[in-house]
Amino acid sequence: MKILYNRFVKAIAMLLLLVTAVITIGGIGGMYYTYSNDSVKNKENPDFNKTRLAKSLVENSSFRLYRYIRDEMDQYMVGYYDEDGVYRYYNETVDATYYDDAGNTDDDNYNSENETTAYDNENTDVSSNAHNMTDGSHSIDEEYDNAIEKVSKETSYLQVVNDLMSDEYVNYKYKMYYNDKIIISNVNDDDIVKISTTTLTVGDRKYITIENYLNKNLEKGDVIYKKYQVFDIITKNYNVIKYATIISGILAVILCMYIMVVAGYNGQGELELNWIDTIPLEIIIFIAFLVQYMTAFIISESGTYELGRMMDGIFFIAIGSVWYIFTINIFISILSRLKNKVLFKNSITSKIIKFIIKCVKNVVVNLDKKWKAIITIGGCFFWECVLFIINISAQSMIIWFIWFIFKIVEFFLLMYAFSLLLELRDRIKSVHDGNTENSALNKPMPGLFGESNEYITDISAGLEKAVAEKVKSEQLKAELITNVSHDIKTPITSIINYIDLMNKEDIQNEKVREYIGVAYKQSLRLKKLTEDIVEASKASTGNIEVKSDKINICEIISQSVGEYTDKFEQLNITVVFDESDKGYEAMADGRLLWRVIENLFTNICKYALEGTRLYIDVSQEEKYVKIYIKNISKYKLNIPGDELMERFVRGDLSRSTSGNGLGLSIAKSLVELQKGYFDIDINGDLFTAIITLPRE
């Protein structure tokens, strides 16, 4: 199949396309001309075809002759113009009557009135009796006769006649009459046939009549003879030419399709651009139009009398070949660009558009977002105003329709922007609620929405990373504390046991007994610290078993208050708690909740101001039960509540009291294990612990 892409095969195809196209076009033209003139029907009658052919050749000559006479007469017809400079007496028509070879008129009567439109269409003051008009001294007829006589004697007039009698029209004979008098003729024998009669009429009077004749036996060499030979060949071989035209037309279509298929491919059957394909498209189109125009101009000019005498068949073939070469190569180049998808890529227009887009893009990129919004909204508003103003002045339904479509597009764009805004809000809310894993939007967003989406994605990823690192850090700390505490707990237990054994010995030295008592007391404190650390670690890591059940919150608080009544009385702290008729229940682990309240009461005994009140209140909401424990601190609390719940953080910054700063941290972790919330509110010296537990 690669032979189809061979350059030599392509060149042969283009040459054959030219040949078949010429045969097809020529055959169609020749058949149409001969058939329209009934030459095929009368192909056995040569005189008929001679007459038909001669008509088309000599009509132009006879018309040109009388036109020349009429135009030359203008300079002699003085004083017979109206205000617009038009002859008042002209009502001019030209009638041509045709004859067959027997001298009988045929049915093709030709009226050449359109040939004199310069006079007929502008004439606004015409009388059919114009030849009877006078200007006071001479009749128009007399002036017209004088003009004819003067023109017929001019050298230029005689030159026109001589041209018609030249070798180009040897077989053409004519007689010219003026007022039924022959003024010029080249008829010199009787072996002729009358073709037509052309008459110039002014008003109702015939002024010029030209009788056109043709030699019965055509002499060789002139135009009529040469044309007749071609005409005769086409007529006698009409059927052969018809089938040849059909075959050549089919071949031309096939060759054209072949050229269209292989255009743009190299000899290996691969798409490839030639050097001509790199020329900008606009230059190619300009060359195509230029070639078409120059070809049309040369062919049209070859129809003039002077140039027509110099033109011959070889020159026409050369002109046609040049036109075909340019046209077919330009056509193939355009097809090649289309197949390689570079039709507009290297065009000047494309480069200009790309340059403009690049400049506009640079301006837009460097514009502030605020100005972008102003320009966009302002542009939409401007076009709305333009369409509205045009519609008011034009009252066109099309403009109304365009304006309506514009508003519909605007509405859907606004709805789209609003939907994107809602999606961004939902995503921000998801991140706000701590759901960083499922907050990403999978679809892209345009413009500022896309930038905001990327920022939210970065924030979400950062939060997720920070939370993961925080959790990991807390787990490591908890594991470290648990391991260390376990390792410390064993020797502390041994120390306490040995100190207890020492206390049972009979030691007489009071100093030694005092030292043993301090050591025993500090050992118990160290043991308690170790146990708190282990418990805090277990609570923060969720390693404590939770058994939630419906419990009466007021009963738990009453029991806790009863356990600490003696200590509160020693500190002169009055407990204010109304537990009557309050059956508030919540889902909680009684053991863990007891530990939370115990830690809070222990802190109150350490840090509450003596002689104050301890307020305990329980309230019930739709989904939660809340416990409020309020007391007055003996120390100035210059620390946020969240920080106070951190491990080893104490409200007594001077550390003058016992404690390790783990009580509130443990309480918070234990409440959260029960799916509740633990908060601290500090208002001056007023310390409020808030425990929130779920009802279900």
XYZ file of C-alpha atoms in Angstrom:
696
model
C 0.000 0.000 0.000
C 2.991 2.331 0.390
C 3.079 2.773 -3.379
C -0.080 4.876 -3.048
C 1.941 7.419 -1.029
C 4.803 7.561 -3.515
C 5.517 11.103 -4.727
C 5.748 10.019 -8.348
C 2.320 8.357 -8.114
C 0.912 11.522 -6.536
C 2.365 13.659 -9.358
C 0.879 11.365 -12.016
C -2.491 11.554 -10.229
C -2.407 15.365 -10.197
C -1.510 15.446 -13.894
C -4.290 13.022 -14.756
C -6.707 15.063 -12.637
C -5.860 18.119 -14.711
C -6.393 16.218 -17.973
C -9.667 14.621 -16.899
C -10.958 17.916 -15.451
C -10.197 19.745 -18.720
C -11.878 17.006 -20.748
C -14.919 17.031 -18.453
C -15.338 20.800 -18.393
C -14.652 21.166 -22.098
C -16.975 18.319 -22.965
C -19.797 19.731 -20.846
C -19.340 23.184 -22.360
C -19.221 21.926 -25.910
C -22.217 19.637 -25.501
C -24.241 22.369 -23.847
C -23.441 24.884 -26.600
C -24.180 22.532 -29.478
C -27.296 21.119 -27.863
C -28.697 24.538 -26.923
C -28.318 25.667 -30.555
C -30.074 22.555 -31.942
C -26.838 21.604 -33.683
C -27.128 17.966 -32.709
C -30.588 17.706 -34.196
C -29.338 19.290 -37.427
C -25.876 17.739 -37.626
C -26.639 16.531 -41.141
C -27.337 20.137 -42.227
C -23.958 21.958 -42.271
C -25.436 25.225 -43.566
C -27.721 25.394 -40.544
C -24.791 24.986 -38.151
C -22.685 27.533 -40.053
C -25.486 30.052 -39.741
C -25.960 29.347 -36.043
C -22.262 29.710 -35.342
C -21.893 32.843 -37.394
C -24.696 34.575 -35.496
C -22.799 34.502 -32.234
C -19.594 35.689 -33.929
C -20.830 38.564 -36.072
C -23.491 40.031 -33.764
C -20.879 41.699 -31.649
C -19.215 43.202 -34.711
C -22.392 44.708 -36.122
C -23.486 46.044 -32.761
C -20.044 47.527 -32.185
C -20.244 49.242 -35.548
C -23.543 51.015 -34.988
C -22.620 51.855 -31.348
C -19.525 53.562 -32.572
C -21.555 55.594 -35.045
C -24.076 56.594 -32.404
C -21.377 57.645 -29.904
C -19.522 59.671 -32.522
C -22.741 61.520 -33.434
C -22.941 63.051 -29.953
C -20.463 65.799 -30.839
C -22.616 66.966 -33.753
C -26.004 66.976 -32.040
C -25.688 70.424 -30.433
C -28.617 72.190 -28.783
C -30.878 69.212 -28.360
C -30.397 68.426 -24.638
C -32.765 68.756 -21.721
C -31.737 70.118 -18.299
C -30.099 66.805 -17.352
C -27.992 66.703 -20.524
C -29.989 63.890 -22.184
C -31.136 63.989 -25.827
C -34.769 64.945 -25.795
C -35.586 63.096 -29.010
C -33.935 59.713 -28.237
C -36.258 56.775 -27.917
C -33.805 54.301 -29.345
C -34.196 50.542 -29.897
C -32.121 47.974 -31.724
C -33.894 45.040 -33.325
C -32.092 42.023 -34.758
C -33.939 39.687 -37.115
C -32.281 36.368 -38.044
C -32.637 34.407 -41.277
C -31.951 30.836 -42.242
C -29.950 29.865 -45.328
C -33.035 30.226 -47.498
C -33.569 33.797 -46.392
C -36.504 33.024 -44.087
C -36.711 34.497 -40.591
C -36.502 32.097 -37.672
C -38.061 32.270 -34.228
C -35.034 33.799 -32.444
C -35.968 37.467 -32.476
C -33.491 39.411 -30.435
C -34.161 42.834 -28.950
C -31.008 44.630 -27.867
C -32.720 47.409 -26.015
C -30.633 46.589 -22.956
C -27.549 47.409 -24.946
C -28.549 51.099 -25.007
C -29.496 51.567 -21.374
C -27.277 54.641 -21.105
C -29.825 56.416 -23.291
C -33.076 54.565 -22.765
C -33.087 54.374 -18.954
C -32.148 58.010 -18.473
C -34.601 59.392 -21.053
C -37.458 61.115 -19.225
C -38.829 63.298 -21.995
C -39.355 61.227 -25.120
C -41.881 61.580 -27.919
C -42.606 59.016 -30.624
C -42.770 61.937 -33.027
C -39.309 63.195 -32.062
C -38.181 63.539 -35.666
C -40.773 66.326 -36.178
C -39.313 68.490 -33.387
C -37.378 71.661 -34.237
C -35.216 74.143 -32.375
C -36.461 77.121 -34.428
C -34.050 76.917 -37.353
C -33.385 73.219 -38.197
C -35.356 70.026 -37.758
C -33.862 67.196 -35.718
C -33.967 64.973 -38.792
C -31.730 67.359 -40.669
C -29.253 67.503 -37.808
C -29.277 63.728 -37.571
C -28.652 63.355 -41.330
C -25.742 65.785 -41.164
C -24.250 63.908 -38.179
C -24.447 60.579 -40.017
C -22.794 62.039 -43.110
C -19.953 63.594 -41.109
C -19.282 60.460 -39.069
C -19.243 58.205 -42.151
C -16.434 60.287 -43.623
C -14.198 60.241 -40.543
C -10.907 58.344 -40.639
C -11.605 56.651 -37.285
C -14.902 55.350 -38.631
C -13.278 53.923 -41.696
C -10.691 52.217 -39.437
C -13.465 50.361 -37.605
C -14.885 49.217 -40.932
C -11.468 48.064 -42.123
C -11.040 46.053 -38.917
C -14.256 44.227 -39.648
C -13.035 43.492 -43.166
C -9.667 42.124 -41.985
C -8.445 38.548 -42.319
C -10.062 37.632 -38.999
C -13.534 37.837 -40.617
C -12.985 37.012 -44.297
C -16.205 34.999 -44.452
C -18.252 37.796 -42.867
C -20.085 40.148 -45.268
C -22.408 43.036 -44.499
C -24.333 45.940 -45.948
C -25.013 49.167 -44.019
C -28.025 51.320 -44.938
C -28.963 54.824 -43.946
C -32.479 55.920 -44.931
C -32.642 52.814 -47.154
C -29.451 53.860 -48.907
C -26.297 51.736 -48.768
C -23.503 53.787 -47.269
C -20.925 50.968 -47.004
C -20.700 47.264 -48.000
C -18.129 44.517 -48.600
C -20.441 42.153 -50.473
C -18.868 41.364 -53.882
C -20.593 38.148 -55.038
C -23.862 36.309 -54.729
C -22.528 33.115 -53.150
C -23.576 34.220 -49.649
C -26.338 33.551 -47.145
C -28.086 36.229 -45.132
C -27.664 35.770 -41.364
C -29.415 38.686 -39.697
C -30.526 42.277 -39.966
C -29.784 44.823 -37.239
C -31.813 48.035 -37.190
C -31.301 51.230 -35.163
C -34.631 53.016 -34.663
C -35.163 56.561 -33.360
C -38.782 57.349 -32.725
C -40.718 55.662 -35.523
C -38.001 56.086 -38.131
C -35.291 53.589 -39.131
C -31.972 55.341 -39.408
C -29.291 52.639 -39.632
C -29.720 49.080 -40.870
C -26.923 46.489 -41.039
C -27.436 43.292 -43.030
C -25.074 40.467 -42.027
C -24.045 37.770 -44.551
C -21.901 34.658 -44.548
C -20.082 32.950 -47.414
C -21.748 29.699 -48.323
C -18.370 28.107 -48.981
C -16.210 29.147 -46.035
C -12.700 30.233 -46.865
C -9.912 28.818 -44.715
C -8.047 30.901 -42.156
C -10.505 33.262 -40.518
C -12.157 32.995 -37.101
C -15.482 31.753 -38.422
C -13.868 28.895 -40.316
C -11.711 27.801 -37.329
C -14.614 27.942 -34.935
C -16.821 26.054 -37.336
C -14.289 23.222 -37.635
C -14.347 22.713 -33.849
C -18.101 23.187 -33.817
C -18.538 20.608 -36.574
C -16.333 18.045 -34.832
C -18.286 18.375 -31.582
C -21.608 18.099 -33.400
C -20.703 15.003 -35.424
C -19.049 13.238 -32.448
C -21.569 14.277 -29.836
C -22.172 10.795 -28.405
C -18.460 9.980 -28.238
C -17.762 13.244 -26.439
C -20.694 12.642 -24.099
C -19.401 9.241 -22.942
C -15.835 10.506 -22.793
C -17.016 13.378 -20.610
C -18.839 11.012 -18.250
C -15.854 8.685 -17.958
C -13.382 11.524 -17.476
C -15.724 13.077 -14.870
C -15.821 9.826 -12.880
C -12.024 9.517 -13.123
C -11.636 13.135 -12.025
C -13.775 12.473 -8.907
C -11.794 9.309 -8.076
C -8.460 11.071 -8.565
C -9.634 14.011 -6.471
C -10.651 11.675 -3.633
C -7.286 9.871 -3.885
C -5.386 13.162 -3.642
C -7.495 14.200 -0.632
C -6.745 10.863 1.106
C -2.950 10.846 0.548
C -2.477 14.581 1.125
C -0.170 15.237 4.065
C 1.506 11.801 4.024
C 5.113 11.131 3.079
C 6.372 8.204 1.008
C 6.279 5.935 4.084
C 2.602 6.586 4.745
C 3.303 8.830 7.761
C 1.889 12.275 8.382
C 4.491 14.911 7.606
C 4.557 18.632 6.884
C 6.261 19.926 3.735
C 7.997 23.274 3.412
C 4.887 24.825 1.902
C 2.930 23.802 5.019
C 5.165 26.027 7.161
C 4.068 29.167 5.298
C 1.496 31.131 7.336
C -2.091 30.354 6.367
C -2.905 33.983 5.553
C -0.110 34.140 2.963
C -1.347 30.900 1.384
C -4.900 32.280 1.164
C -3.617 35.565 -0.270
C -1.608 33.714 -2.935
C -4.690 31.626 -3.787
C -6.868 34.718 -4.250
C -4.126 36.465 -6.210
C -3.722 33.511 -8.596
C -7.487 33.266 -9.083
C -7.793 36.989 -9.739
C -4.853 37.175 -12.165
C -6.105 34.132 -14.073
C -9.605 35.554 -14.340
C -8.213 38.940 -15.381
C -6.010 37.496 -18.145
C -8.815 35.323 -19.495
C -11.300 38.207 -19.452
C -8.859 40.547 -21.161
C -8.142 37.941 -23.809
C -11.701 38.488 -25.003
C -10.938 42.044 -26.129
C -10.335 42.653 -29.809
C -6.690 43.674 -29.611
C -5.480 41.125 -27.070
C -7.582 38.366 -28.559
C -5.650 38.588 -31.769
C -2.396 37.869 -29.955
C -3.614 35.015 -27.770
C -3.231 31.439 -28.963
C -3.843 27.962 -27.549
C -0.360 27.483 -26.102
C -0.643 30.635 -24.029
C -4.019 29.566 -22.670
C -2.587 26.151 -21.773
C 0.319 27.810 -19.959
C -1.991 30.095 -17.990
C -4.257 27.188 -17.050
C -1.303 25.015 -16.020
C 0.115 27.711 -13.757
C -3.317 28.237 -12.187
C -3.759 24.500 -11.653
C -0.301 24.009 -10.096
C -0.858 26.805 -7.594
C -4.419 25.781 -6.804
C -3.794 22.050 -6.315
C -0.722 22.638 -4.127
C -2.553 25.150 -1.955
C -5.465 22.732 -1.628
C -3.128 19.870 -0.637
C -1.324 22.133 1.837
C -4.596 23.019 3.574
C -5.574 19.333 3.761
C -2.141 18.470 5.158
C -2.459 21.146 7.846
C -5.897 19.835 8.790
C -4.653 16.252 9.109
C -1.631 17.331 11.168
C -3.899 19.597 13.280
C -1.805 22.677 12.567
C -4.196 24.624 10.325
C -4.100 27.712 12.546
C -1.005 26.876 14.591
C 1.491 28.775 12.428
C -0.957 31.349 11.090
C -0.320 35.042 11.647
C -3.805 35.480 13.105
C -3.209 32.673 15.601
C 0.079 34.219 16.709
C -1.541 37.631 17.112
C -4.413 36.133 19.125
C -1.974 34.181 21.323
C 0.069 37.340 21.892
C -3.068 39.287 22.860
C -4.211 36.481 25.184
C -0.754 36.360 26.761
C -0.759 40.124 27.348
C -4.291 40.036 28.770
C -3.370 37.068 30.972
C -0.313 38.883 32.311
C -2.440 41.908 33.104
C -5.128 39.765 34.747
C -2.595 37.761 36.785
C -0.969 40.925 38.092
C -4.314 42.516 38.917
C -5.522 42.516 42.478
C -8.443 40.146 43.108
C -10.571 43.105 44.084
C -9.982 44.749 40.693
C -10.683 41.463 38.907
C -14.056 41.303 40.605
C -14.755 44.961 39.788
C -13.840 44.507 36.104
C -15.898 41.292 35.790
C -19.008 42.686 37.450
C -18.588 46.041 35.696
C -18.239 44.315 32.315
C -21.438 42.335 32.847
C -23.274 45.474 33.926
C -21.941 47.378 30.895
C -23.165 44.760 28.402
C -26.534 44.611 30.104
C -26.858 48.370 29.702
C -25.749 48.209 26.054
C -28.273 45.488 25.214
C -31.019 47.331 27.100
C -30.330 50.639 25.302
C -30.146 48.938 21.890
C -33.387 47.142 22.574
C -35.157 50.342 23.599
C -34.129 52.047 20.354
C -34.538 49.050 18.043
C -37.445 47.255 19.729
C -36.146 43.997 18.351
C -37.281 40.618 19.589
C -33.822 39.239 18.810
C -32.198 41.752 21.189
C -34.799 40.917 23.844
C -34.019 37.236 23.352
C -30.247 37.840 23.671
C -30.817 39.916 26.819
C -33.054 37.194 28.257
C -30.440 34.488 27.528
C -27.780 36.724 29.122
C -29.867 37.014 32.307
C -30.468 33.250 32.401
C -26.734 32.584 32.114
C -26.089 35.193 34.793
C -28.661 33.546 37.098
C -27.137 30.080 36.717
C -23.618 31.456 37.264
C -24.763 33.136 40.484
C -26.455 29.923 41.624
C -23.292 27.989 40.824
C -21.181 30.452 42.827
C -23.655 30.241 45.714
C -23.521 26.424 45.687
C -19.704 26.544 45.783
C -19.920 28.963 48.705
C -22.215 26.564 50.577
C -19.831 23.691 49.933
C -16.942 25.725 51.307
C -19.002 26.600 54.387
C -19.863 22.933 54.990
C -16.233 21.993 54.693
C -15.121 24.717 57.101
C -17.788 23.519 59.551
C -16.511 19.951 59.173
C -12.984 21.083 60.029
C -14.358 23.179 62.886
C -16.083 20.083 64.308
C -12.787 18.209 64.213
C -13.605 16.012 61.226
C -10.427 16.561 59.264
C -10.423 13.221 57.469
C -13.711 13.595 55.535
C -13.582 17.332 54.878
C -11.884 17.263 51.459
C -13.769 18.255 48.295
C -12.921 15.981 45.381
C -14.149 18.254 42.573
C -12.122 21.281 41.366
C -13.340 24.825 41.949
C -12.691 27.890 39.767
C -11.007 31.147 40.731
C -11.156 32.351 44.326
C -13.239 29.344 45.319
C -10.412 27.054 44.229
C -7.854 29.056 46.208
C -10.069 28.988 49.312
C -10.554 25.247 48.865
C -6.790 24.732 48.732
C -6.307 26.816 51.876
C -8.938 24.764 53.714
C -7.250 21.566 52.510
C -3.908 22.765 53.856
C -5.459 23.787 57.183
C -7.252 20.448 57.478
C -4.092 18.530 56.666
C -2.140 20.622 59.157
C -4.697 20.050 61.902
C -4.821 16.344 61.187
C -1.057 16.141 61.330
C -0.919 18.185 64.522
C -3.599 16.032 66.176
C -1.824 12.847 65.157
C 1.470 14.130 66.523
C -0.236 15.268 69.726
C -1.889 11.889 70.240
C 1.355 10.115 69.546
C 3.192 12.363 71.981
C 0.588 11.797 74.685
C 0.752 8.051 74.188
C 4.520 8.079 74.453
C 4.379 10.192 77.594
C 1.713 7.957 79.099
C 3.721 4.827 78.332
C 6.840 6.414 79.764
C 5.060 7.509 82.907
C 3.421 4.103 83.353
C 6.683 2.229 82.926
C 8.619 4.536 85.206
C 5.858 4.592 87.810
C 5.709 0.783 87.825
C 9.454 0.570 88.273
C 9.303 3.103 91.122
C 6.313 1.509 92.863
C 8.175 -1.706 93.752
C 11.087 -0.094 95.671
C 8.684 2.350 97.359
C 6.637 -0.558 98.663
C 9.827 -2.142 100.017
C 10.851 1.132 101.670
C 7.457 1.487 103.357
C 7.578 -2.117 104.592
C 11.044 -1.732 106.073
C 10.139 1.591 107.730
C 7.094 -0.103 109.233
C 9.354 -2.852 110.604
C 11.669 -0.230 112.092
C 8.709 1.395 113.888
C 8.021 -1.931 115.616
C 11.541 -2.065 117.071
C 12.240 -0.683 120.552
C 14.189 2.402 119.638
C 15.035 4.620 122.611
C 16.544 7.498 120.646
C 13.791 10.080 120.077
C 15.638 11.699 117.156
C 15.776 8.400 115.320
C 12.077 7.824 115.967
C 11.340 11.295 114.539
C 13.404 10.604 111.430
C 11.651 7.283 110.916
C 8.254 9.014 111.163
C 9.182 11.614 108.500
C 10.527 8.932 106.211
C 7.360 6.874 106.623
C 5.137 9.877 105.892
C 7.069 10.876 102.752
C 7.135 7.293 101.551
C 3.338 7.142 101.744
C 3.156 10.452 99.828
C 5.490 9.095 97.162
C 3.356 5.957 96.913
C 0.225 8.078 96.462
C 1.948 10.128 93.743
C 2.983 6.992 91.935
C -0.531 5.601 92.085
C -1.961 8.889 90.766
C 0.514 8.930 87.903
C -0.385 5.394 86.922
C -4.087 6.182 87.164
C -3.722 9.380 85.114
C -1.794 7.491 82.486
C -4.449 4.781 82.301
C -7.233 7.341 82.142
C -5.624 9.378 79.355
C -4.890 6.305 77.258
C -8.290 4.699 77.877
C -6.856 1.632 79.599
C -9.504 1.697 82.350
C -12.532 -0.513 82.070
C -15.749 1.542 82.019
C -19.099 0.023 83.060
C -21.724 2.673 82.353
C -25.175 2.338 83.820
C -28.111 4.486 84.897
C -27.177 6.008 88.247
C -28.761 8.652 90.471
C -26.438 11.598 90.392
C -27.755 13.165 93.624
C -27.179 9.974 95.597
C -23.537 9.793 94.456
C -22.979 13.423 95.442
C -24.719 12.924 98.837
C -22.517 9.945 99.628
C -19.404 11.890 98.674
C -20.433 14.858 100.791
C -21.010 12.492 103.726
C -17.499 11.074 103.375
C -15.941 14.563 103.489
C -18.244 16.147 106.118
C -15.647 15.974 108.888
C -12.950 17.558 106.752
C -15.311 20.327 105.594
C -16.270 21.040 109.219
C -12.608 21.261 110.239
C -12.107 23.910 107.513
C -15.395 25.602 108.393
C -16.678 25.064 104.838
C -20.456 24.970 104.556
C -21.871 22.686 101.882
C -24.931 24.060 100.062
C -26.656 21.216 98.188
C -30.381 20.655 97.714
C -30.918 16.974 97.048
C -34.629 16.818 97.810
C -36.887 15.393 95.101
C -34.159 15.351 92.459
C -34.079 12.058 90.696
C -31.677 13.072 87.942
C -30.096 10.054 86.320
C -27.223 9.771 83.852
C -25.248 7.066 82.067
C -22.029 6.782 84.084
C -19.691 4.423 85.904
C -20.401 4.925 89.627
C -16.848 3.956 90.616
C -15.215 6.419 88.202
C -17.687 9.197 89.003
C -16.961 8.701 92.711
C -13.236 9.091 91.926
C -13.904 12.336 90.016
C -15.951 13.861 92.895
C -13.367 12.656 95.397
C -10.584 14.445 93.496
C -12.612 17.647 93.399
C -13.446 17.492 97.129
C -9.782 16.774 97.923
C -8.741 19.866 95.964
C -11.406 21.910 97.809
C -10.007 20.796 101.156
C -6.529 21.878 100.013
C -7.243 25.134 98.202
C -10.673 26.457 99.358
C -10.823 29.519 101.567
C -11.772 28.591 105.120
C -15.136 29.837 106.380
C -16.719 29.934 102.902
C -19.494 27.971 101.253
C -19.310 25.081 98.803
C -22.177 25.185 96.298
C -23.241 21.979 94.566
C -26.027 22.125 92.002
C -27.415 19.544 89.555
C -29.432 20.484 86.417
C -30.971 18.384 83.696
C -31.087 19.249 80.000
C -32.518 17.423 76.989
C -29.556 15.110 76.480
C -27.242 15.801 79.407
C -27.095 16.128 83.186
C -24.759 18.809 84.536
C -23.066 19.016 87.941
C -21.827 22.421 89.145
C -19.339 22.528 92.068
C -18.388 26.069 93.187
C -16.027 27.294 95.877
C -13.865 30.303 96.760
C -10.137 29.770 96.358
C -7.759 30.872 99.098
C -5.144 31.601 96.396
C -5.275 34.124 93.599
C -6.058 32.194 90.407
C -4.186 33.827 87.534
C -4.321 30.780 85.293
C -6.797 29.660 82.561
C -9.062 26.732 83.325
C -7.727 24.650 80.413
C -4.172 25.022 81.665
C -5.220 24.120 85.190
C -6.415 20.732 83.909
C -2.964 19.877 82.552
C -0.813 17.374 84.427
C 1.333 18.629 87.293
C -0.235 22.097 87.143
C -1.350 23.479 90.496
C -3.353 26.514 91.508
C -0.904 27.036 94.399
C 2.042 28.338 92.478
C 4.077 28.648 95.715
C 3.532 24.887 96.313
C 3.119 25.497 100.032
C 0.481 22.784 100.233
C 0.610 19.096 99.500
C -0.449 17.851 96.092
C 0.966 16.811 92.748
C -1.249 18.618 90.211
C -2.789 15.443 88.835
C -6.221 15.549 90.416
C -8.007 17.694 87.848
C -6.232 15.991 84.941
C -7.376 12.597 86.208
C -10.903 13.901 86.759
C -11.080 15.239 83.198
C -9.826 11.972 81.685
C -12.262 9.882 83.761
C -15.251 12.030 82.753
C -14.296 11.814 79.075
C -14.046 8.017 79.374
C -17.720 8.106 80.362
C -18.486 10.128 77.170
C -18.941 13.309 79.127
C -17.269 16.696 79.362
C -15.273 18.280 82.154
C -14.784 22.056 82.204
C -13.431 24.597 84.653
C -14.609 28.186 84.848
C -12.549 30.688 86.846
C -14.005 34.101 87.634
C -11.646 35.928 89.965
C -11.385 33.723 93.074
C -14.569 31.814 92.184
C -13.676 28.300 91.048
C -16.389 26.330 89.229
C -16.032 22.712 88.079
C -18.658 21.599 85.521
C -19.273 17.887 84.906
C -21.519 17.029 81.926
C -22.755 13.445 81.587
C -25.058 11.953 78.920
C -28.566 10.900 79.939
C -28.663 8.023 77.463
